[in-house]
Coordinates of C-alpha atoms in Angstrom, one line a residue:
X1 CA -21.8 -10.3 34.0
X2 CA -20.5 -10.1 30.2
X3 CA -22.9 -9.0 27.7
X4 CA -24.2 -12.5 25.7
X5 CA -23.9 -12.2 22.1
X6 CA -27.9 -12.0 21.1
X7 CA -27.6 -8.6 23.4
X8 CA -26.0 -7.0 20.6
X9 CA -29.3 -7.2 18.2
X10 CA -32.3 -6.0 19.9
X11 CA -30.8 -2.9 21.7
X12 CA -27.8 -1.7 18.9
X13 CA -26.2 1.7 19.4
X14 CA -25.0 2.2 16.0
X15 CA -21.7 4.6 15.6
X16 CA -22.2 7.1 13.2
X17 CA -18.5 7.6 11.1
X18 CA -16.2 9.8 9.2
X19 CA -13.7 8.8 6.7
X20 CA -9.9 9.8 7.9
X21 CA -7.4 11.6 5.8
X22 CA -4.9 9.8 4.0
X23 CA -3.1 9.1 0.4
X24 CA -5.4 6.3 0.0
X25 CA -8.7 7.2 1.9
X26 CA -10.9 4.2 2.6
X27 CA -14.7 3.6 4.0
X28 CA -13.0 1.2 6.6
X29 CA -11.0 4.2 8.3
X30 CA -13.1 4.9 10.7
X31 CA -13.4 7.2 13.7
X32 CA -16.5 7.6 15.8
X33 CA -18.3 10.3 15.9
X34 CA -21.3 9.9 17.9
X35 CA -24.0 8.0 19.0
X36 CA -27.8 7.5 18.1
X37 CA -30.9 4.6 19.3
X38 CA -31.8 2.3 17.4
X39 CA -35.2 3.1 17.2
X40 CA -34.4 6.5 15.6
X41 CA -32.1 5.7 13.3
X42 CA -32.1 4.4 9.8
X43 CA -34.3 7.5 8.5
X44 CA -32.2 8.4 5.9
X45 CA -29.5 6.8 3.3
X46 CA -26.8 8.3 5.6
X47 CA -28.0 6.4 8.6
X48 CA -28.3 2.9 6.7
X49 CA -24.7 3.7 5.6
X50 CA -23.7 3.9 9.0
X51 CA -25.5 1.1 10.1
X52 CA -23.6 -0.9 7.0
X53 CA -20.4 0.4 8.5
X54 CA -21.2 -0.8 11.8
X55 CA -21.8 -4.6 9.9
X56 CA -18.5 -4.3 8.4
X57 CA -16.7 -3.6 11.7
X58 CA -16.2 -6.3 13.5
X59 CA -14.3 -7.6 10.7
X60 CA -11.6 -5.5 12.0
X61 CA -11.5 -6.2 15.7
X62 CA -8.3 -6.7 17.5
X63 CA -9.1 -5.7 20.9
X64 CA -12.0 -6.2 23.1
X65 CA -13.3 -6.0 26.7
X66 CA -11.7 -4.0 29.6
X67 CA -9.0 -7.1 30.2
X68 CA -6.1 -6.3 27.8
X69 CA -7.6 -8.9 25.3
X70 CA -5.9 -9.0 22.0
X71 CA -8.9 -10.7 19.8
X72 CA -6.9 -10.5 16.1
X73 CA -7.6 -14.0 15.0
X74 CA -4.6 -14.4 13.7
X75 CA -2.6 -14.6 16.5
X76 CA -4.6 -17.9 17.8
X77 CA -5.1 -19.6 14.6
X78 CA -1.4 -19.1 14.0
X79 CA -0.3 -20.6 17.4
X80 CA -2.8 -23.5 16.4
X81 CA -1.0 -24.9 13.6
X82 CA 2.7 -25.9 12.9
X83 CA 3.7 -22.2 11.8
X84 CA 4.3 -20.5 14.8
X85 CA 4.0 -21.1 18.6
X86 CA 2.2 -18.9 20.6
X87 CA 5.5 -16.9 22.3
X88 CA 5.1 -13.3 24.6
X89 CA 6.8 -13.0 27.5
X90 CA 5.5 -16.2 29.2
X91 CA 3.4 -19.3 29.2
X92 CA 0.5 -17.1 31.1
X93 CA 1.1 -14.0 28.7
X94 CA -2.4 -14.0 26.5
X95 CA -3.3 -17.5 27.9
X96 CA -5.8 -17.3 24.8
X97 CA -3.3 -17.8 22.2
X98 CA -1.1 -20.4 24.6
X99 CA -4.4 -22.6 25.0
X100 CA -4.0 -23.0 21.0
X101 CA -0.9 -23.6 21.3
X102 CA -1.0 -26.3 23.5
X103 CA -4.8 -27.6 23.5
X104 CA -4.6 -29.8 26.5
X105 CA -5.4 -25.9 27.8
X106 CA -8.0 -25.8 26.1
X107 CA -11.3 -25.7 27.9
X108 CA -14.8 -23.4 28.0
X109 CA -13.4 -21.0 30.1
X110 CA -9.9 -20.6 28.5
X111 CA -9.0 -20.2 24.8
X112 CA -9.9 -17.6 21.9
X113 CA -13.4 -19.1 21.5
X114 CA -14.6 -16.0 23.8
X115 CA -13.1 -13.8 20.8
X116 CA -14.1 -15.7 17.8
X117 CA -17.7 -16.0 19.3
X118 CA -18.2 -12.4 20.4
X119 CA -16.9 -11.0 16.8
X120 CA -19.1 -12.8 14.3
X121 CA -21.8 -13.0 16.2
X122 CA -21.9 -8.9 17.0
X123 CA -21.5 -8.9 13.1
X124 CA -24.7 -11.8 12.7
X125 CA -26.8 -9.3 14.5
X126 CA -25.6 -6.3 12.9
X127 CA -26.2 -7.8 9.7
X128 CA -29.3 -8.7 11.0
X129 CA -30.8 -5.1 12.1
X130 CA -29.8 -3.0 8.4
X131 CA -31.3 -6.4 6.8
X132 CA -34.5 -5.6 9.1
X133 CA -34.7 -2.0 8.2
X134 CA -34.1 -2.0 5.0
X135 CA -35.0 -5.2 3.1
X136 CA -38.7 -4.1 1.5
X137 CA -38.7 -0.4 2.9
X138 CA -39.1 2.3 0.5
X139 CA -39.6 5.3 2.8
X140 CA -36.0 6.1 3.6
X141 CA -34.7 9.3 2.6
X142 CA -32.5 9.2 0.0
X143 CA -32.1 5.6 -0.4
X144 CA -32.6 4.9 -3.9
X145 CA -33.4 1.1 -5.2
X146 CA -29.6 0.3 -6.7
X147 CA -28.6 2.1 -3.2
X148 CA -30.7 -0.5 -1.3
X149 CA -29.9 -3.7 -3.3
X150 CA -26.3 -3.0 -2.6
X151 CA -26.7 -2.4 0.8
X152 CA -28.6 -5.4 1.4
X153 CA -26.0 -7.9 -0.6
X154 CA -23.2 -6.1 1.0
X155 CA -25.5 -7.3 4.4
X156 CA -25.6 -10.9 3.2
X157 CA -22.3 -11.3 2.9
X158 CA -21.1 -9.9 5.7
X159 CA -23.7 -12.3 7.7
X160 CA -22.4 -15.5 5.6
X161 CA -18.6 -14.4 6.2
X162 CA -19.3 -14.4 10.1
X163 CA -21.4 -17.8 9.9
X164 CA -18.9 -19.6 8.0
X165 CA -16.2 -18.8 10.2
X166 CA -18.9 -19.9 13.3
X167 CA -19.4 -23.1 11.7
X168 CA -16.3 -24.1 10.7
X169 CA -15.1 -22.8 14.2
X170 CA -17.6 -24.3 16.4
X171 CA -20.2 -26.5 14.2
X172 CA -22.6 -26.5 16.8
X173 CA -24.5 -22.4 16.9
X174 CA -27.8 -21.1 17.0
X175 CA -29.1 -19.8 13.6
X176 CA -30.2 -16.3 13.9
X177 CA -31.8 -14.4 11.1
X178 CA -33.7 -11.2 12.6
X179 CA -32.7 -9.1 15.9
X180 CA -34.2 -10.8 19.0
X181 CA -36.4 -9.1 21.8
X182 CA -35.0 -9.6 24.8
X183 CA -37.9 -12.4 25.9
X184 CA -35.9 -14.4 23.3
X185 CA -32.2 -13.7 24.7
X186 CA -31.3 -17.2 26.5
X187 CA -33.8 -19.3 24.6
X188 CA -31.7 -19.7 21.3
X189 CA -31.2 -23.2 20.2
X190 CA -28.5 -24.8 18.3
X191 CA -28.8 -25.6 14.5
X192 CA -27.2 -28.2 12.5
X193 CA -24.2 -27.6 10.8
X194 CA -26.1 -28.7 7.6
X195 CA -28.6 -26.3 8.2
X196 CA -26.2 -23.1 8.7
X197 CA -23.6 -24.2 5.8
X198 CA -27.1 -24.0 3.5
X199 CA -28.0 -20.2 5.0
X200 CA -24.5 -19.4 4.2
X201 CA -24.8 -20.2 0.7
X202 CA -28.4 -18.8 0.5
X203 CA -26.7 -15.0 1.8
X204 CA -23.5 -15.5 -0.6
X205 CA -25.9 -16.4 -3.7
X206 CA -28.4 -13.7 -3.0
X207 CA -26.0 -10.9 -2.6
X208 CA -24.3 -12.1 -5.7
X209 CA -25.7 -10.3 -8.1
X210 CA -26.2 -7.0 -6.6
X211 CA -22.5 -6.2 -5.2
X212 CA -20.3 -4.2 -7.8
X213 CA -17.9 -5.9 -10.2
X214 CA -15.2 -3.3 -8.9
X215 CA -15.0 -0.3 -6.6
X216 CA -13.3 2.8 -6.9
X217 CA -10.7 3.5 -4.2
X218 CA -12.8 5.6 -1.7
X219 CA -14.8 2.2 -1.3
X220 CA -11.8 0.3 -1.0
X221 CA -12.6 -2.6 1.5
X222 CA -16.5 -3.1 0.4
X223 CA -17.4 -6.2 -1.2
X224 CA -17.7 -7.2 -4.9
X225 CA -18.7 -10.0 -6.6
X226 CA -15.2 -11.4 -6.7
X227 CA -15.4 -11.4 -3.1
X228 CA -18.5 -13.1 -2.7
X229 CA -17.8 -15.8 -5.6
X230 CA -14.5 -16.4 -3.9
X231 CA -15.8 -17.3 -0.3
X232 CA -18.7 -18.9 -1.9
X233 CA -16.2 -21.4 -3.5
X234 CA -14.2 -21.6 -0.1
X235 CA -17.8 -22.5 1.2
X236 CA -18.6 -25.7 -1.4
X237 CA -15.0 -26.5 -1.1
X238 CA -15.4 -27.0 2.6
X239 CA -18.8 -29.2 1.9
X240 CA -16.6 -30.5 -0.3
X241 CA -18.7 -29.5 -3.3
X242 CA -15.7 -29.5 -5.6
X243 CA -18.0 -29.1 -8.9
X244 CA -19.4 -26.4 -7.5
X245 CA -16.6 -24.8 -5.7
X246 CA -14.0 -25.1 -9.1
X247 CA -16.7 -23.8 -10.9
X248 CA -17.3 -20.7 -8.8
X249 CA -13.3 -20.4 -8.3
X250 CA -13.1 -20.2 -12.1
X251 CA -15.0 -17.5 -12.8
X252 CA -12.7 -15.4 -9.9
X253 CA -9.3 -16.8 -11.3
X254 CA -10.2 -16.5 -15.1
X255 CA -7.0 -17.6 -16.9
X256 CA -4.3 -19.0 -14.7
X257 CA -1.3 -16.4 -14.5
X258 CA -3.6 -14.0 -16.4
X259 CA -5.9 -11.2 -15.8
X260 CA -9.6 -12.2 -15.2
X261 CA -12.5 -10.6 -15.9
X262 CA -12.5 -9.1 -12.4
X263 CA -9.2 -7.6 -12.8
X264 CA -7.4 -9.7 -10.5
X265 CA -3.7 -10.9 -11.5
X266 CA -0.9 -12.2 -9.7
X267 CA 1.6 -9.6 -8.4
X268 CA 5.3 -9.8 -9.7
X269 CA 7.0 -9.5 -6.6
X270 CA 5.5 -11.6 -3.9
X271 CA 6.7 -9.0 -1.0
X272 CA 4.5 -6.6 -2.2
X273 CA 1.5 -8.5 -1.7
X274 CA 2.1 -7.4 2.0
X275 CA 3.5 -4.1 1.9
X276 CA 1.0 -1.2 2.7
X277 CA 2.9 0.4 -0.4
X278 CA 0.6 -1.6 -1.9
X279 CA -2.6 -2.1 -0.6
X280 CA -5.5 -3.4 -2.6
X281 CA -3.2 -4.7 -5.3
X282 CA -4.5 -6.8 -8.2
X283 CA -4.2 -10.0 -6.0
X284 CA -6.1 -9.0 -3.5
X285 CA -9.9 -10.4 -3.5
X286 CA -11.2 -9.4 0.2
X287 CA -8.9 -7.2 2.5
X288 CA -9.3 -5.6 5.7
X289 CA -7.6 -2.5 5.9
X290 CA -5.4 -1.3 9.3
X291 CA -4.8 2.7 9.1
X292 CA -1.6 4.2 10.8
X293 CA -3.2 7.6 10.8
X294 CA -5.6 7.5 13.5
X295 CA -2.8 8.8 16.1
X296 CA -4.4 6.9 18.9
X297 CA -2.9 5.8 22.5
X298 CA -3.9 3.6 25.5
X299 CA -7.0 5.7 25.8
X300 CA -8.4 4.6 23.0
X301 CA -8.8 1.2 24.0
X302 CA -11.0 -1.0 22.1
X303 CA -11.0 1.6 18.6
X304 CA -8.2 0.7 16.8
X305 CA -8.4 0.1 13.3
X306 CA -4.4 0.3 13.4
X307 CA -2.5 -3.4 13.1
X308 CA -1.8 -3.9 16.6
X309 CA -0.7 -7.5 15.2
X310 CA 2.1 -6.4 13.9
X311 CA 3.2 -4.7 17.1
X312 CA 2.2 -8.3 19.1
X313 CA 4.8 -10.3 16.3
X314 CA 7.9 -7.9 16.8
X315 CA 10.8 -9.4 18.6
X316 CA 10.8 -8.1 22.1
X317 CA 12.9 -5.4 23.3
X318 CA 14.7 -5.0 19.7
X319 CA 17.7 -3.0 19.6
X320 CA 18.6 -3.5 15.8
X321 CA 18.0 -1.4 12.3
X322 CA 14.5 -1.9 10.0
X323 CA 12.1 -3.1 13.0
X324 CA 10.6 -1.8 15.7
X325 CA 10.3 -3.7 19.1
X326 CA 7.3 -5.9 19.4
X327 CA 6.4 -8.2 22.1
X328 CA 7.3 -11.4 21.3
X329 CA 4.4 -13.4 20.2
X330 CA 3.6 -16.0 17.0
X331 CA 7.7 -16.7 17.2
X332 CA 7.6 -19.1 13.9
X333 CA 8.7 -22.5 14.2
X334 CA 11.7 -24.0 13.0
X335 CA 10.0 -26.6 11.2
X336 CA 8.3 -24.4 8.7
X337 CA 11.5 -22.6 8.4
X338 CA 13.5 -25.2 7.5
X339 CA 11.0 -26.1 4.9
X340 CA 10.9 -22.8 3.6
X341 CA 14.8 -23.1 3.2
X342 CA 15.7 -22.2 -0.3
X343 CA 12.4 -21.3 -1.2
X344 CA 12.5 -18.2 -2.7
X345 CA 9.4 -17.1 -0.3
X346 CA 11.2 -17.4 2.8
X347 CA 12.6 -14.1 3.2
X348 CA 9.0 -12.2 2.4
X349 CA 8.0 -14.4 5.3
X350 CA 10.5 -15.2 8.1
X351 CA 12.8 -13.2 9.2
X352 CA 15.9 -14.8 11.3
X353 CA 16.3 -12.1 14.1
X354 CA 19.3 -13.9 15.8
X355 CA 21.4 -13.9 12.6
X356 CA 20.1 -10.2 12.0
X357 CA 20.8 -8.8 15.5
X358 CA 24.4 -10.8 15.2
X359 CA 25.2 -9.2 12.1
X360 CA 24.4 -5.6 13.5
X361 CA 25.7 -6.1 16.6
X362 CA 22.1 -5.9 18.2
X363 CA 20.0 -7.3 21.0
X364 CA 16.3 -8.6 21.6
X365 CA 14.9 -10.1 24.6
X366 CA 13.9 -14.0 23.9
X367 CA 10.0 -14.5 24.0
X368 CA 8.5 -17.8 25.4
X369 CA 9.3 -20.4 22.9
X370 CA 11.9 -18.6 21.1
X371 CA 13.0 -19.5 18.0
X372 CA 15.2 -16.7 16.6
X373 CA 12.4 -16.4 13.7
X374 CA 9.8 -14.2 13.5
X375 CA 6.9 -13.6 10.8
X376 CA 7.8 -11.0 8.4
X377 CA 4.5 -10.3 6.5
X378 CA 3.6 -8.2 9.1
X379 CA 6.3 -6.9 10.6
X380 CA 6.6 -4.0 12.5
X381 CA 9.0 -2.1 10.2
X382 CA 10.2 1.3 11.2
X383 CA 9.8 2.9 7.8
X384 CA 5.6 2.6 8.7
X385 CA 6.3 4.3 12.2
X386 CA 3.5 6.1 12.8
X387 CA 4.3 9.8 13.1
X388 CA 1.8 10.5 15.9
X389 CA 0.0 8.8 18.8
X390 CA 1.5 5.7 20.4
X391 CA 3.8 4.2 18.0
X392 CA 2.9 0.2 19.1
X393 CA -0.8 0.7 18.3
X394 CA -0.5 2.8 15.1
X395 CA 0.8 0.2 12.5
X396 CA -0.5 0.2 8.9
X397 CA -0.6 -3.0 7.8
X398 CA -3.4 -4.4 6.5
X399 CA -4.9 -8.5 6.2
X400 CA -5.4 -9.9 3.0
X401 CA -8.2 -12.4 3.9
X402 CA -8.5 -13.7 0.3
X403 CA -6.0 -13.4 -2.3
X404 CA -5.7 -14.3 -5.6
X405 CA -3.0 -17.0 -5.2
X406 CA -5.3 -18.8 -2.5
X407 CA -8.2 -19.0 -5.1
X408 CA -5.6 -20.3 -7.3
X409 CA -4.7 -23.4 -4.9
X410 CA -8.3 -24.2 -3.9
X411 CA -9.6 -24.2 -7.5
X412 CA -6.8 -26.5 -8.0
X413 CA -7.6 -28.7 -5.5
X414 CA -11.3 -28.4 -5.8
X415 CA -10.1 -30.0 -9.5
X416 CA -7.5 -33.2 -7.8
X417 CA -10.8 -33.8 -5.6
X418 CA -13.3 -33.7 -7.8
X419 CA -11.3 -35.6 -10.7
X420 CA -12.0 -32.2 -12.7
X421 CA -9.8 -30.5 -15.3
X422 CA -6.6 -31.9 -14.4
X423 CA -4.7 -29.4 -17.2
X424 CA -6.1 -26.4 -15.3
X425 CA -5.2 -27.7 -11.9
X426 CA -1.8 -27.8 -12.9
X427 CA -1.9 -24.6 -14.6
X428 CA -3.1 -23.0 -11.7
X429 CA -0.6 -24.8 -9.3
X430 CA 2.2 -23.6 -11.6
X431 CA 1.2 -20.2 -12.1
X432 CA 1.8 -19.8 -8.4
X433 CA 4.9 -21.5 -8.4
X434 CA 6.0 -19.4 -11.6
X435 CA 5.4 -16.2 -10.0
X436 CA 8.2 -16.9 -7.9
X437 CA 10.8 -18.7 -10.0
X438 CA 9.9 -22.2 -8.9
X439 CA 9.9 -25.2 -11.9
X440 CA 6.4 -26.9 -12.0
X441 CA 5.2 -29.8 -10.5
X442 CA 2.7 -32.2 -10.9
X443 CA -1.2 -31.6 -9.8
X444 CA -1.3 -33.9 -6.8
X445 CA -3.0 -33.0 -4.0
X446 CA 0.1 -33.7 -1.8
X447 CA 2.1 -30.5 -4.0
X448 CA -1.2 -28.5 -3.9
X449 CA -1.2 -28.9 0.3
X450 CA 2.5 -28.3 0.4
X451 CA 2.2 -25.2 -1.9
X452 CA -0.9 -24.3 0.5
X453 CA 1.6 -24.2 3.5
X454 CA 4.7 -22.5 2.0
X455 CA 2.5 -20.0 -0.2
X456 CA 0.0 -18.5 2.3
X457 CA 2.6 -19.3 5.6
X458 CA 1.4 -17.4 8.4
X459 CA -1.8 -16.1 7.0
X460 CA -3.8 -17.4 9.4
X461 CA -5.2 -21.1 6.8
X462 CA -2.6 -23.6 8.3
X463 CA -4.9 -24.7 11.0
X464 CA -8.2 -25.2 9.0
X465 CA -7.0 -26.5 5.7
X466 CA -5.5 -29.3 8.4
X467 CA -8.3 -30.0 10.1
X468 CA -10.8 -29.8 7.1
X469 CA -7.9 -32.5 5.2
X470 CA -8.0 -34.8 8.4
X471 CA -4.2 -34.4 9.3
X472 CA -4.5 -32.1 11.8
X473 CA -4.3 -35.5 14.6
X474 CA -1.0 -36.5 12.5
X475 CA 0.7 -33.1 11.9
X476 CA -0.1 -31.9 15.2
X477 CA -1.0 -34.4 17.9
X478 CA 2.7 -34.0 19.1
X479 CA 3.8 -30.8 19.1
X480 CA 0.0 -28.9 19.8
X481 CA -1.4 -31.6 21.7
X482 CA -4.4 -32.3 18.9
X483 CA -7.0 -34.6 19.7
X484 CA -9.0 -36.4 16.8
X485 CA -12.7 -36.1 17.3
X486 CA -12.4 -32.6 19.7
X487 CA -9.7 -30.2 18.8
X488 CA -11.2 -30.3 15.0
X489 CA -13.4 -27.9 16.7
X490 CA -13.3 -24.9 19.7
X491 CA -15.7 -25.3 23.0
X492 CA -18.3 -23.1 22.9
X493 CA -17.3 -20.3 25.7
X494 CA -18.4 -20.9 29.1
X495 CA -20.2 -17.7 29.5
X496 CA -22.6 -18.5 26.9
X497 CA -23.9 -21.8 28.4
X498 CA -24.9 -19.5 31.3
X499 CA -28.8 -19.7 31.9
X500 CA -28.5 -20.8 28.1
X501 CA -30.3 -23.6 26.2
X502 CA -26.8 -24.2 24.5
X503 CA -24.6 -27.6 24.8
X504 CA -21.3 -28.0 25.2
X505 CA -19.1 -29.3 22.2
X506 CA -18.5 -33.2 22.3
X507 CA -15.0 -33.4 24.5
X508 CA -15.4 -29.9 26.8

């Protein structure tokens, strides 16, 4: 039988790590190095730091379980919404992602809701064990008091982040605040939505305060306040507390299409945003960085910290110049390409492999669903080849999970909504659209969700911003299969319900 999710908490085995060498090193390039119990560890401030790391790292899962199973949640959320279709090699190939892509598949037993349930909640109960050691104990070695409020903050977070993606995912999940003995495994009921929406602000609020305004580039990847003010807004604007969400996107975005007090700006070119030239640019508010260094193959199954999505997006069997061969998957769809046409974005985030391959007298092998255009934010280019280990599983390109230009838009709408500051809504609109050479537009919220779409294409917020708008059942009833009142949300995975006290999600 799969381990449940509550097994993580009670019996951890917590990795201890190194950092790996690199031009840029980073506390998120991790290798393990060993293993110690639970219930001798956290003795020192080298332990807790571990045990932090080990909170932190489901953030950057993109395989799991002994099955082949490619967890990266963009890959499903992608094939969810009109930006992509799901693609590989067939209509069985990761039936995960095809279940999005056509959710008449969906059911308890097949989909990404496995995944998406087995990530954050392994992160809830990490959280939940350095929060248990840690949170009033002054007997560690080492760990001085600023240490310790960091620590814990950087814990609250981390347990908000996962809870706000399981709410907004699956609404209906127990609420777990402390590691559970094992009497306690199968007996965990579900909250309200209400009720976990209200611990997620209670983490993001506390932690607040204590998390650093910046971090130096060893500690690249650790969360600030910018961070944590930015998902608290995404948070309230989800409620659809817009007072309280503009308010809290203000004090991230500062001055539209200036610096803010945080340090972040918009980039010049929009196609560095995603180059691993450039990671942790001033645009970037929470990113989780992939290494190419860890030279790892097939053996190391379940370890990467490497992009594997990017290998999963390349066009299969490639035989062209500036990518490598990928496998097919996320193929995007002509509908967002044609309304990218023109748009000075496109080519930073589609890339027409049948007009490239033509031009270079070059072949690729169509995927399921092909379309001829593939996503190019993450593209397996050869110029980021790994030099060592298996070249497919070694890709450097890291996710941007909020950026400064999606604070922009939801501050802006958080304004339309709220009948707020309609000045600074457009200013922030047109600051994005300015970046790029585009002439403003009014502040309606019908330009604010188009800019949504064409700005953050393929990032993985198509599917939720329609859902959490209500035009999910419109924009995708035909072409996904969407249906109102069930799709909105994912089943909660079969496996859990086992010898559980959990219900099953109105519709599965």
């Amino acid at each position: 039988m799969k381990k449940r999710y509550i097994q993580y908490g009670a019996l951890a085995l917590i990795s201890t790590v190194s950092v790996l060498a690199s031009c840029k090193k980073s506390f998120l390039e991790l290798t393990p190095k060993g293993q110690s119990l639970e219930s001798n560890y956290y003795q020192t401030a080298d332990q807790v730091y571990a045990g932090l790391v080990a909170a932190y790292d489901p953030l950057n899962t993109q395989t799991g379980g002994s099955d082949n199973t490619y967890s990266d949640p963009l890959g499903p959320l992608n094939a969810a919404s009109d930006d992509c279709v799901a693609g590989g090699g067939s209509s069985s190939d990761q039936n995960t992602w095809q279940a999005m892509n056509d959710m008449r598949l969906l059911t308890p037993a097949v989909g990404p809701q496995g995944e998406f349930w087995n990530i954050n909640f392994t992160g809830v109960n990490h959280a939940n064990l350095i929060l248990s050691k840690i949170v009033g104990n002054n007997s560690i070695t080492g760990l001085t008091t600023a240490l310790q409020s960091r620590y814990i903050a950087e814990a609250k977070f981390l347990r908000g982040h996962y809870y706000f993606d399981l709410v907004r995912i699956f609404q209906n999940v127990p609420l777990i605040l402390a590691p559970l003995t094992s009497s306690e495994l199968y007996t965990q009921k579900q909250a309200t939505p209400d009720a976990v929406y209200a611990q997620v602000e209670a983490d993001l609020t506390a932690a607040i305060p204590n998390l650093p305004t910046t971090v130096v580039p060893a500690e690249y990847g650790r969360v600030t306040q910018g961070a944590a003010k930015a998902l608290l807004g995404k948070v309230y604007l989800y409620e659809k507390k817009y007072a309280q969400a503009a308010a809290m996107f203000a004090d991230v975005n500062g001055t539209p299409g200036g610096t803010s007090t945080y340090g972040y700006r918009l980039m010049a070119n929009y196609g560095d945003i995603f180059s691993p030239d450039h990671k942790f640019n001033s645009e970037s508010i929470f990113e989780i960085e992939r290494t190419g260094t860890q030279s790892y193959s097939w053996g190391n199954w379940n370890q990467f910290k490497s992009s594997v999505y990017s290998q999963m997006i390349g066009a299969r069997s490639y035989t062209g110049p500036i990518y490598w061969a990928g496998w097919g998957f996320n193929p995007v769809t002509a509908d967002l390409a044609t309304a990218m046409k023109g748009d000075p974005r496109y080519g930073y985030t589609i890339v027409n492999i049948d007009s490239l391959a033509k031009a270079n007298n070059a072949t690729y092998q169509a995927s399921y669903q092909n379309t001829g255009y593939f996503i190019q934010k993450y593209a397996p280019l050869l110029k980021y080849k790994a030099a060592t280990g298996t070249t497919e599983l070694n890709f450097p390109n890291d996710y941007i999970e909020i950026r400064l230009a999606d604070t922009y838009l939801m501050e802006a709408e958080a304004l339309v909504q709220g009948a707020g500051d309609a000045g600074r809504a457009a200013a922030l609109l047109n600051a994005v659209r300015a970046r790029v050479g585009l002439p403003a537009v009014a502040a309606t919220l019908a330009n604010i969700q188009n800019e949504r779409r064409l700005e953050l294409a393929t990032e993985g917020h198509r599917w939720f911003d329609l859902v959490r708008w209500g035009l999910a059942p419109t924009v995708l009833g035909t072409s996904k299969h969407f249906t109102a009142g069930k799709n909105e949300i994912l089943p909660i995975p079969l496996n859990e319900l086992n010898n559980t006290v959990l219900v099953q999600n109105k519709g599965y």
